[in-house]
CSV table of C-alpha atoms in Angstrom, one decimal:
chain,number,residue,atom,x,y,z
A,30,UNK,CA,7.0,-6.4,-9.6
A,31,UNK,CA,6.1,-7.2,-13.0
A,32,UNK,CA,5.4,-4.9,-15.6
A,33,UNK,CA,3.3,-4.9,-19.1
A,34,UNK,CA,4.4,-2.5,-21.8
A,35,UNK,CA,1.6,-0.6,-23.1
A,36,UNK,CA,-0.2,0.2,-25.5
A,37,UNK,CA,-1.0,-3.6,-26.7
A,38,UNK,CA,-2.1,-3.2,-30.1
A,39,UNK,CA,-4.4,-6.1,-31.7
A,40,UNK,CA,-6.1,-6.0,-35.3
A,41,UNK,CA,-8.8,-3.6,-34.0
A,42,UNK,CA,-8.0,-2.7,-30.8
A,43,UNK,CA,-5.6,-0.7,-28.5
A,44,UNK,CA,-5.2,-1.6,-25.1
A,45,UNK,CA,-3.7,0.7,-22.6
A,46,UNK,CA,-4.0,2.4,-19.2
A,47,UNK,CA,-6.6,4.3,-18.3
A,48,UNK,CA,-6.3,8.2,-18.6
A,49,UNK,CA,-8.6,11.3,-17.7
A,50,UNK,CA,-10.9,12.3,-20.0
A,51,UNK,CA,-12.2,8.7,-20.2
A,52,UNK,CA,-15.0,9.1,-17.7
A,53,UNK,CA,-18.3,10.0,-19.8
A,54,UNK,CA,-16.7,6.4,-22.0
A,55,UNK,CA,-16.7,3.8,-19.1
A,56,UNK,CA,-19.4,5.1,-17.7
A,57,UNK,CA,-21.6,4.5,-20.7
A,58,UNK,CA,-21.1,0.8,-19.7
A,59,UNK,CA,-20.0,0.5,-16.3
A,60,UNK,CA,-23.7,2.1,-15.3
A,61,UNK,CA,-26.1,-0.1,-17.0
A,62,UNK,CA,-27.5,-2.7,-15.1
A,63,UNK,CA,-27.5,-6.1,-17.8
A,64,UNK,CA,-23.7,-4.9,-18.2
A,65,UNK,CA,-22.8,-5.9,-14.3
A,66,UNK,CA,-24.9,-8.4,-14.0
A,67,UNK,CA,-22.1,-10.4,-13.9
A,68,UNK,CA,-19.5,-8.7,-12.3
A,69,UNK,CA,-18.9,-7.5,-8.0
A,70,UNK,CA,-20.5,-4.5,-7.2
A,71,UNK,CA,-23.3,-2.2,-8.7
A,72,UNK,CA,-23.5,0.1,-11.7
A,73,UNK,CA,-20.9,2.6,-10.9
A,74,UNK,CA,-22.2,6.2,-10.3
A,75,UNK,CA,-20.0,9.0,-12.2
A,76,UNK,CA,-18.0,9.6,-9.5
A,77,UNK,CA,-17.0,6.2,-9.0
A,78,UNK,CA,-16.1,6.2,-12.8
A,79,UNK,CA,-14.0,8.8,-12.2
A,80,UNK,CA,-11.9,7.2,-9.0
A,81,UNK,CA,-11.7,3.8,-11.2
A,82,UNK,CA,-10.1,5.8,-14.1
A,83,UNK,CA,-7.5,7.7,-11.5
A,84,UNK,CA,-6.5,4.7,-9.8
A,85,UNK,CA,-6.0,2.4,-12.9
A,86,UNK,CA,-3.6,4.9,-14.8
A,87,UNK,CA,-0.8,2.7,-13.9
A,88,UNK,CA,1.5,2.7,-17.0
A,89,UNK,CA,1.0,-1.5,-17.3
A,90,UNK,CA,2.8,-1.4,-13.8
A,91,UNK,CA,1.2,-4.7,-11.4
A,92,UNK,CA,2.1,-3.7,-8.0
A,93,UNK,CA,2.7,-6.1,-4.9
A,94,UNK,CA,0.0,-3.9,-2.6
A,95,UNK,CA,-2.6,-4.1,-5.2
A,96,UNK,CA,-1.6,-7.2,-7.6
A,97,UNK,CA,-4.3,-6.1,-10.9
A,98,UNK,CA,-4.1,-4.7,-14.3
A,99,UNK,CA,-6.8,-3.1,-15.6
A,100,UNK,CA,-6.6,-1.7,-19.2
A,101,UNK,CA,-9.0,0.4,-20.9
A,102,UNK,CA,-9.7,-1.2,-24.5
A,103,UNK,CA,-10.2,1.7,-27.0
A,104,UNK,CA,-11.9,0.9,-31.0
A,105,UNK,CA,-11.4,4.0,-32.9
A,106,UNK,CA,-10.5,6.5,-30.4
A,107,UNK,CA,-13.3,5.2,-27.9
A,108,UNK,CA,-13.2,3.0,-24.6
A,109,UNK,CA,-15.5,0.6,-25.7
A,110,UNK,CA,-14.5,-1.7,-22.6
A,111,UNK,CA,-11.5,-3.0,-20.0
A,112,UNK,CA,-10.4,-5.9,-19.2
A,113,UNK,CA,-8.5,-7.1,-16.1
A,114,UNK,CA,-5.2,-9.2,-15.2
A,115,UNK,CA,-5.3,-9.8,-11.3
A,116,UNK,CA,-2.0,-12.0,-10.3
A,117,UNK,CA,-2.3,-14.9,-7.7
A,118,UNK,CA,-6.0,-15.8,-7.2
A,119,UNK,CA,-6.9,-19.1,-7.2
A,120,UNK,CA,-3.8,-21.5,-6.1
A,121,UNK,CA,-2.0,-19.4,-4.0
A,122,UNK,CA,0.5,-16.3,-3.8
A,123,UNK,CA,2.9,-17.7,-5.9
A,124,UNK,CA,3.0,-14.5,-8.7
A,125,UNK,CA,2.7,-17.3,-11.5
A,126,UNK,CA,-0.8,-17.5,-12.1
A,127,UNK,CA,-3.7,-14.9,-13.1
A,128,UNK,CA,-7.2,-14.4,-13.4
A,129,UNK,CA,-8.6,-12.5,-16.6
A,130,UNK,CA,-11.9,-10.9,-16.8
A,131,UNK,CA,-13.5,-8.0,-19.2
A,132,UNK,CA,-16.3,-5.6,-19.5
A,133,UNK,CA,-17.8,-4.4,-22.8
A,134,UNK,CA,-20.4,-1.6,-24.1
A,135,UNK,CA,-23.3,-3.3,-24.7
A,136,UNK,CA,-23.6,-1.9,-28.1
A,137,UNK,CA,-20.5,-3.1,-29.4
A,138,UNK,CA,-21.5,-6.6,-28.9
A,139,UNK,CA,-21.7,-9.6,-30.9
A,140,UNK,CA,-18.0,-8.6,-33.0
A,141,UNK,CA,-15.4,-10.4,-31.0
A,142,UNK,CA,-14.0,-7.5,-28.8
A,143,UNK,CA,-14.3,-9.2,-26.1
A,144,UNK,CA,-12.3,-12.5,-27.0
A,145,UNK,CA,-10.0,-9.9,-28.9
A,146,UNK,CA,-9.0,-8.3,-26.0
A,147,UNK,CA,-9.4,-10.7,-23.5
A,148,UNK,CA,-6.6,-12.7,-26.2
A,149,UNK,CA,-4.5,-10.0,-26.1
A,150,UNK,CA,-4.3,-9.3,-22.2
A,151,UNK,CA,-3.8,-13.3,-21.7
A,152,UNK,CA,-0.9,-13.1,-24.1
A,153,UNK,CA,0.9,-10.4,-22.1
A,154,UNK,CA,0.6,-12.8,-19.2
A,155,UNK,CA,1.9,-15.6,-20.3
A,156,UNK,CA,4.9,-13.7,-22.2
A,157,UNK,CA,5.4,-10.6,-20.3
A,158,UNK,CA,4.6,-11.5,-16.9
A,159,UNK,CA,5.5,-14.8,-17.3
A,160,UNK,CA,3.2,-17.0,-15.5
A,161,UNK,CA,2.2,-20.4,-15.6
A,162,UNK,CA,-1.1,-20.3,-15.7
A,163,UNK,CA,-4.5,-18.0,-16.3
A,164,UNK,CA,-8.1,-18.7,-15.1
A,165,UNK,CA,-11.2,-17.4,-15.2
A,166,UNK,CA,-14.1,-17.8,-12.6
A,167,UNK,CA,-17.4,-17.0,-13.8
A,168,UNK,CA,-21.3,-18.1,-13.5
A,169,UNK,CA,-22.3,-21.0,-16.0
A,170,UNK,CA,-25.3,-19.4,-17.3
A,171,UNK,CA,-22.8,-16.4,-18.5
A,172,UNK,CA,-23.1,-18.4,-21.6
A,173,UNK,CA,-21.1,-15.4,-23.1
A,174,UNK,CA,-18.1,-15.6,-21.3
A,175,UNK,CA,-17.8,-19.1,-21.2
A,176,UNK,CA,-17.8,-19.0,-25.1
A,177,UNK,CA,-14.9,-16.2,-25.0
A,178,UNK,CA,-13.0,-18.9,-22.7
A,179,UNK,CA,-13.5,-21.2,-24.9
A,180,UNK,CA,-12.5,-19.9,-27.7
A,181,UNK,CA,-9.7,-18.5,-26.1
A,182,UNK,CA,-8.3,-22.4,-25.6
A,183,UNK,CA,-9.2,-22.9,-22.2
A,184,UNK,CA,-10.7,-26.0,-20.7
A,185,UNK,CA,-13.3,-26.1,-17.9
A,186,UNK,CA,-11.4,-27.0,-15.1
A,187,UNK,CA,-13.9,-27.1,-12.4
A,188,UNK,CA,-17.9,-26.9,-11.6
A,189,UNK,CA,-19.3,-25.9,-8.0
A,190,UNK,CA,-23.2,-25.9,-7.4
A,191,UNK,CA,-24.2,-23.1,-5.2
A,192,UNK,CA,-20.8,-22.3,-4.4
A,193,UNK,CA,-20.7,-18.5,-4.2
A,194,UNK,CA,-23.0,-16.0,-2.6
A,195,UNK,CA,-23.3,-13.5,-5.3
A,196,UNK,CA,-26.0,-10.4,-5.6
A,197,UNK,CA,-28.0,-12.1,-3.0
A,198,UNK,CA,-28.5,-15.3,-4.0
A,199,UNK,CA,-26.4,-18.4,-4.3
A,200,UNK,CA,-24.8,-19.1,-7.3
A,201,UNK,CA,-22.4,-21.8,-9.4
A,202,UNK,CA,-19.1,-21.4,-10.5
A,203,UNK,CA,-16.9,-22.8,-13.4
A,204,UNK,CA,-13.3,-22.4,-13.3
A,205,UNK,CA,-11.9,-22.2,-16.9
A,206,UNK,CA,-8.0,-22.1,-17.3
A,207,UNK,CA,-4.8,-22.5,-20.1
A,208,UNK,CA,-1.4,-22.8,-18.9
A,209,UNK,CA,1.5,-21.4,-20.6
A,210,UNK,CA,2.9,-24.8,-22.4
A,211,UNK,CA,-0.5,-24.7,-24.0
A,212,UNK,CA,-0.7,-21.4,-25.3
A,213,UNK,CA,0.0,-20.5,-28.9
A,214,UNK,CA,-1.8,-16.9,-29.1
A,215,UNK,CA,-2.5,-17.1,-33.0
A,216,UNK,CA,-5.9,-18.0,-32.7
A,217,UNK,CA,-8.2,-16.1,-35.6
A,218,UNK,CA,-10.5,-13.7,-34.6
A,219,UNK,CA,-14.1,-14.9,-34.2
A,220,UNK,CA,-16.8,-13.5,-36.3
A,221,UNK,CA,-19.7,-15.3,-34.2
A,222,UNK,CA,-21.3,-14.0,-31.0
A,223,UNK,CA,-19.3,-12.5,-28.7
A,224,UNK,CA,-21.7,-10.5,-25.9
A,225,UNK,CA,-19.9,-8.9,-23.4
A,226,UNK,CA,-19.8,-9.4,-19.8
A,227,UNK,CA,-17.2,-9.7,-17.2
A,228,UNK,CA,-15.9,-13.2,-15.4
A,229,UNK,CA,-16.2,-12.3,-11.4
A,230,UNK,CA,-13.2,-11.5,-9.4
């Protein structure tokens, strides 16, 4: 199974595998309510903090049993989000193609983190992991991550009205995607709006 070698280091950010003593940091974000609006599940409790940071030290390693990467993205010795590699969702179990999504502090928005990292973690993909393609699935009105996709390169792909039940109530979907002939990975870093939120998985 494929491997990423951490940590990946951008202009302002490290990202790399999650280790104890990052609790009280993820769970800053991971328990507030506008943060996971967008994302499965409800704010995390410290305890479930604590079993997502034990299960996700995995040294960039993407097992077969459990095909996801999640990195913890640190800004000056602080977790200030993570973002997520998860290897054959849409299109099949063919290990060339990945789904991206992030999570971000809500007071660290608006400063391009989120594109930052979710750059960085794409770029592994496509040149570590080697696949052909990455996508993200999120909710149209997540006007925030549909603006990190696009600045990332990707193209809407696809639109679905009412096509997932999500938090009890139906929702759309966009698919956003890039495959690897189109990927250059030099793209500047934004200085505009960049709130953070997480595509679903």
């Amino acid at each position: 199974m494929p491997r990423v070698r951490l940590p990946i280091t951008t202009e302002r950010l490290v990202l790399r595998s999650f280790r104890p003593g990052d609790e009280d940091d993820v769970f800053a974000y991971r328990s507030v309510p506008s943060v996971v609006r967008y994302i499965p599940g409800e704010p995390k409790t410290r305890e479930q903090v604590a079993d997502l940071v034990a299960e996700r030290a995995t040294a960039g390693r993407i097992e077969e049993q459990s095909p996801n990467l999640t990195l913890a993205v640190e800004l000056d010795g602080r977790v200030i989000g993570d973002v997520l590699l998860l290897l054959d969702g849409l299109g099949g179990r063919d290990g060339r193609q990945a789904e991206i999504g992030w999570v971000f502090a809500p007071d660290v928005a608006g400063r391009g983190y989120a594109t930052e990292a979710a750059r960085a973690i794409t770029d592994a993909a496509f040149r570590e992991v080697g696949v052909h393609r990455v996508w993200a699935e999120l909710e149209p009105e997540n006007t925030a991550s549909s603006a990190v996709c696009e600045r990332l390169g990707m193209r809407r792909e696809a639109f679905f009205q009412k096509a997932s039940w999500f938090k009890e109530r139906w929702t759309d979907l966009a698919i956003y995607a890039i495959r690897a002939d189109e990927w250059s990975g030099d793209q500047p870093v934004p200085t505009v709006s960049d709130e953070l939120t997480e595509t679903e998985s």
